[in-house]
Short mmCIF file of C-alpha atoms in Angstrom, two decimals:
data_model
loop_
_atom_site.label_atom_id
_atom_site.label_comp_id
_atom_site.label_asym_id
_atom_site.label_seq_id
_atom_site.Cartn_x
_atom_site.Cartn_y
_atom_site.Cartn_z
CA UNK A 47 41.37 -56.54 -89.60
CA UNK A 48 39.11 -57.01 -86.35
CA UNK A 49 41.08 -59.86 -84.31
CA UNK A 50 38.68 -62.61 -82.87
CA UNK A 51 38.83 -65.67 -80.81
CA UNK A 52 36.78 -68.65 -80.93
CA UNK A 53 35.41 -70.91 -77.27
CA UNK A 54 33.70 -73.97 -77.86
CA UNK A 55 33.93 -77.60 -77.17
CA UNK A 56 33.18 -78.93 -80.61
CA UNK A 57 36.44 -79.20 -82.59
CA UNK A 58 34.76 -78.92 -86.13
CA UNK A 59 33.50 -75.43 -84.80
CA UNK A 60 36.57 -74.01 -83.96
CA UNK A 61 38.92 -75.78 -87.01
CA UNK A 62 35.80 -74.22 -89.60
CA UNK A 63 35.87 -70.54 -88.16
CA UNK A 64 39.67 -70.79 -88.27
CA UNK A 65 39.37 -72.00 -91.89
CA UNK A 66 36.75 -69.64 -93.41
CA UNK A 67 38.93 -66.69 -91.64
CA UNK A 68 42.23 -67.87 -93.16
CA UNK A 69 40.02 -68.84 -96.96
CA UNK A 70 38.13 -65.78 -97.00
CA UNK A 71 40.76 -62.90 -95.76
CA UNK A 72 37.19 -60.64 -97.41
CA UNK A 73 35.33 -61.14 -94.11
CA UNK A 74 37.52 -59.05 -92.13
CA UNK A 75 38.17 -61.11 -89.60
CA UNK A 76 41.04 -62.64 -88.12
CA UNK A 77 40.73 -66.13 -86.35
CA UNK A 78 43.92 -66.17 -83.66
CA UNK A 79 43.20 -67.92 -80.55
CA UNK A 80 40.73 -70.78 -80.07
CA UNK A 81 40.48 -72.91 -76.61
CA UNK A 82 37.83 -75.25 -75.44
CA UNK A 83 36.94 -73.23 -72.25
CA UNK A 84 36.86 -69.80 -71.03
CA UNK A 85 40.01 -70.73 -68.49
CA UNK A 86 41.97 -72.44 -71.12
CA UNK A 87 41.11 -69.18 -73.31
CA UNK A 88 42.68 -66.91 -70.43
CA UNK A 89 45.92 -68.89 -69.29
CA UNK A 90 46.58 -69.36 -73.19
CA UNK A 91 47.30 -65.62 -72.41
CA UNK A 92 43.68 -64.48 -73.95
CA UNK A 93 43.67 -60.78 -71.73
CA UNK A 94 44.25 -58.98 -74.33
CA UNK A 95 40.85 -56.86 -75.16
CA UNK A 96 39.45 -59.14 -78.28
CA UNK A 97 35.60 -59.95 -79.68
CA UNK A 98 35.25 -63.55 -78.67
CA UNK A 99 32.66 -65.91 -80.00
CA UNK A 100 31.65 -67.86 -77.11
CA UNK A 101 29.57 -70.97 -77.32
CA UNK A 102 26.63 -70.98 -75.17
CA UNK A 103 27.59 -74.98 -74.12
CA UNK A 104 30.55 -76.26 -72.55
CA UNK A 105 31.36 -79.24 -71.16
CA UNK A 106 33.74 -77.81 -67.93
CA UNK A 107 31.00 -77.57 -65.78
CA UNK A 108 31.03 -74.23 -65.42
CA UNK A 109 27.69 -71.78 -65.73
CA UNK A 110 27.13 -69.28 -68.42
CA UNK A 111 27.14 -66.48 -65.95
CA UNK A 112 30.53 -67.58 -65.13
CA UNK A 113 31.87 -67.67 -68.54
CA UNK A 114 30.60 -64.59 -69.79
CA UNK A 115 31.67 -62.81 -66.41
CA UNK A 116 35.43 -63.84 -66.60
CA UNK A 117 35.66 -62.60 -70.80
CA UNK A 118 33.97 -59.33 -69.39
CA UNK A 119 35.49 -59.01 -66.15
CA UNK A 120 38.92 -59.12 -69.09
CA UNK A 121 37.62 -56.34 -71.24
CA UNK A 122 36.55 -59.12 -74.17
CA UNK A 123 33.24 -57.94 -76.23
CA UNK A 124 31.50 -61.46 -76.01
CA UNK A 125 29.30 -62.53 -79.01
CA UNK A 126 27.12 -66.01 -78.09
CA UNK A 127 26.82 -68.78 -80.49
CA UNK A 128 23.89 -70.54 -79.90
CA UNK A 129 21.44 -73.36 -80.88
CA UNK A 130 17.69 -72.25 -81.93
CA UNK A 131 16.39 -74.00 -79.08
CA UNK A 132 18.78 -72.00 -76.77
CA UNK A 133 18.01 -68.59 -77.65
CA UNK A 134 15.97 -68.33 -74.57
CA UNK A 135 19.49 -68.41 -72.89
CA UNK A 136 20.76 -65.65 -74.98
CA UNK A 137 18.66 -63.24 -72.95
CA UNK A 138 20.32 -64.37 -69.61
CA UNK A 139 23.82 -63.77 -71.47
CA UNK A 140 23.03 -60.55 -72.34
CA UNK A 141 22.33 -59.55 -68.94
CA UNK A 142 25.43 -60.93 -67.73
CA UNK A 143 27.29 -58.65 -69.83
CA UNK A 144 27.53 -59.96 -73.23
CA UNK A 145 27.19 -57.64 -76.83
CA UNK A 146 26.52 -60.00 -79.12
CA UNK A 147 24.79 -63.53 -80.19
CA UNK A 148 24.11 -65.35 -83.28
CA UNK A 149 22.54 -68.71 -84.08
CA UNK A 150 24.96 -71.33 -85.50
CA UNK A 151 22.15 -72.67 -88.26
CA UNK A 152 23.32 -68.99 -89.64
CA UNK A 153 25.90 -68.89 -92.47
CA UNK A 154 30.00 -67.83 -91.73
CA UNK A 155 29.29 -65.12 -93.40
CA UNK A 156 26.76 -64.06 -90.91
CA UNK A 157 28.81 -64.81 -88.07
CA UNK A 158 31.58 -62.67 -89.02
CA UNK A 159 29.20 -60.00 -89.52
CA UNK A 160 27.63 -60.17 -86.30
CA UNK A 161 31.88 -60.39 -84.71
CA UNK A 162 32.62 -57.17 -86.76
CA UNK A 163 29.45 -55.31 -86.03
CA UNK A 164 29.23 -56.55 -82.50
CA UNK A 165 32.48 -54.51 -82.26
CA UNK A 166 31.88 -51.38 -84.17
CA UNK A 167 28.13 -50.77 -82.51
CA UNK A 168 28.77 -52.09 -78.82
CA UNK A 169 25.78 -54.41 -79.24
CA UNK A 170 24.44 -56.48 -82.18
CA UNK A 171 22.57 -59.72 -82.63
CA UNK A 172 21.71 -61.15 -85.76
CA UNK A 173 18.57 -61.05 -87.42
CA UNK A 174 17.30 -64.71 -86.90
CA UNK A 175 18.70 -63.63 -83.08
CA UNK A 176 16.42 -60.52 -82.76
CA UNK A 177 13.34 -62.60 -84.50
CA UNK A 178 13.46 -65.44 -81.54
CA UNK A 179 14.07 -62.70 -78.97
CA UNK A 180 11.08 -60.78 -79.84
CA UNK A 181 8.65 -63.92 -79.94
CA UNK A 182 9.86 -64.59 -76.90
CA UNK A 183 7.40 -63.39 -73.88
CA UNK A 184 9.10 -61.18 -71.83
CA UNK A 185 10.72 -61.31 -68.76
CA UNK A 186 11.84 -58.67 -66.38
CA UNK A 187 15.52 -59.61 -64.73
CA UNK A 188 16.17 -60.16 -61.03
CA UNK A 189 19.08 -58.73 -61.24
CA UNK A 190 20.88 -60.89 -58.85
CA UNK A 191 24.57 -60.47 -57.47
CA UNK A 192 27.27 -62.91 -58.46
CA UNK A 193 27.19 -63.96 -55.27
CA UNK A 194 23.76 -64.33 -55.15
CA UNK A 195 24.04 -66.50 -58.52
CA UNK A 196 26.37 -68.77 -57.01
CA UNK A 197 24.59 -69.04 -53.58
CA UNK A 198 21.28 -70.12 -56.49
CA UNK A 199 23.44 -72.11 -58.39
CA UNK A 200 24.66 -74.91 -55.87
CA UNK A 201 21.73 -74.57 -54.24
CA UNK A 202 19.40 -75.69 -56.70
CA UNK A 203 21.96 -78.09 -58.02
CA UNK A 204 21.10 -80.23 -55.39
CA UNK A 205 22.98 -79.14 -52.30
CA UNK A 206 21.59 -78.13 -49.01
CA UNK A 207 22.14 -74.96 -46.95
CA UNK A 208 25.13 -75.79 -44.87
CA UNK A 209 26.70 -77.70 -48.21
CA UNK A 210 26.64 -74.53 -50.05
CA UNK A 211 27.98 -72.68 -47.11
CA UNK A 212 31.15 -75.21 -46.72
CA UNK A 213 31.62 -74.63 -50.86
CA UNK A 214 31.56 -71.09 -51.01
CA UNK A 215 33.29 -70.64 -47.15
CA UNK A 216 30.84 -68.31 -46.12
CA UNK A 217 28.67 -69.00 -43.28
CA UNK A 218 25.51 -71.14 -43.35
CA UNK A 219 23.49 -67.59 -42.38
CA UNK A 220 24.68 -66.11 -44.72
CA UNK A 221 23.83 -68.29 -47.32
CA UNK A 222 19.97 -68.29 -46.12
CA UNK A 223 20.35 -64.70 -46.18
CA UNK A 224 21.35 -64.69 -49.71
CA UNK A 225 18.38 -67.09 -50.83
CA UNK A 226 15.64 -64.97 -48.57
CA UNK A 227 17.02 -62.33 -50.84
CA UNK A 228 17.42 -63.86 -54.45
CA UNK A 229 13.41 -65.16 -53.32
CA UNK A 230 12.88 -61.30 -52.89
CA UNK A 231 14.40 -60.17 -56.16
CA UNK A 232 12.18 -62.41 -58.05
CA UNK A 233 9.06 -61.68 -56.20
CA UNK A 234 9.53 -57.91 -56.91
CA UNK A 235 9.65 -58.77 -60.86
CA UNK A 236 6.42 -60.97 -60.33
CA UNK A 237 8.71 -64.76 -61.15
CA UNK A 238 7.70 -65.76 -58.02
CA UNK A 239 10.53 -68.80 -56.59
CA UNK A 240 8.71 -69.60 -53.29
CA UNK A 241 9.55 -73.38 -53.45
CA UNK A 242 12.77 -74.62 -54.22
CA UNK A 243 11.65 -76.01 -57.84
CA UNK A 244 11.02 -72.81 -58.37
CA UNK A 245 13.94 -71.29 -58.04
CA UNK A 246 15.72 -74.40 -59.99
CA UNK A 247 13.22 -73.52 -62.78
CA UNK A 248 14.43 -69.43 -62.13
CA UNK A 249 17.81 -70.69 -62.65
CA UNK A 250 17.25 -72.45 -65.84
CA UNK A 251 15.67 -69.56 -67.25
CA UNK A 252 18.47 -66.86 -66.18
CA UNK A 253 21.45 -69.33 -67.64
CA UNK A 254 22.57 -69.45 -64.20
CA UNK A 255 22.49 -73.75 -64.76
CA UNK A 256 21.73 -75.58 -67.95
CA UNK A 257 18.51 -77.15 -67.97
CA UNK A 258 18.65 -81.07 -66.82
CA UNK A 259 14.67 -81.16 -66.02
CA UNK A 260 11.55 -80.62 -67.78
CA UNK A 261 10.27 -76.83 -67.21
CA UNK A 262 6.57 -78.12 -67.08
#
């Protein structure tokens, strides 16, 4: 019996995975813990190696990079649950270090595949999953630090230079240092971030912030 846990903000999402585990013992799975966010996940004692099924929204505030860092940085295999118009997203969360996705228009029995397979191969998405991701024009990563993602993420989030320095106690040369290189990084993959629009719409696309603006 493959032990699982469920992260998302959306009660009926958790209370139905918990259900169909209990109501259909066939599946495999077993539903234990289930938490809003990634920290209440880990103080509810969640650091025990598990799969997790990870929601690719929350509503803490926090960035995908982050979430999928901490389950990893834990030993969790992390499978994303996402919406069709998110799947664009799943590619950032695989780079971040996540094994697994599947879409939630998908049936139970599909996502408990994907948890048990996720865990037996290493890696698995689901078949509507790999359809998306392969219509999907490609995109070469930038391979940025975590740092380097924070440094992007309050940047283009609206703060300036010396505010980001002051968040992340580091000094404001440093930070200007980290976007000269993040600016480099993308350049070298041809995703060129000159402006800083750019690198908000960089940002977007890597998962590194939700979207909040039109990509056009």
């Amino acid at each position: 019996m493959l032990n699982a846990a469920v992260i998302s903000p959306q009660p009926m999402t958790r209370i139905a995975m918990q259900r169909e585990a209990m109501d259909h013992p066939e599946h495999g799975v077993r539903i234990g813990t289930v938490a809003t966010t990634v920290p209440q996940f880990l103080a509810q004692g969640g650091t025990e190696p598990t799969v997790v099924l990870l929601s690719m929204r929350t509503e803490d505030g926090r960035t995908l990079a982050q979430n999928v860092a901490d389950l990893v940085a834990h030993e969790h295999t992390v499978v994303m649950l996402t919406a069709p118009a998110e799947v664009l997203r799943v590619r950032s969360a695989l780079a971040f270090g996540a094994s697994g996705a599947v879409c939630k228009c998908e049936s139970l029995r599909t996502v408990f595949r994907t948890l048990r397979l996720t865990r037996q191969l290493g890696h698995f998405l689901s078949d509507r999953i790999q359809v998306a991701l392969a219509d999907l024009p490609s995109r070469a990563p930038a391979k940025l630090s975590r740092r380097e993602r924070e440094v992007l993420g309050l940047y283009v989030d609206g703060m300036q230079e010396q505010e980001v320095a002051a968040e992340l106690h580091i000094a404001e040369s440093t930070v200007e240092e980290h976007l000269k290189r993040i600016r480099r990084k993308y350049a070298l993959v041809e995703r060129p971030a000159r402006t800083k629009l750019e690198l908000y719409k960089r940002a977007v696309e890597d998962g590194i912030i939700p979207p909040v603006l039109p990509l056009a």
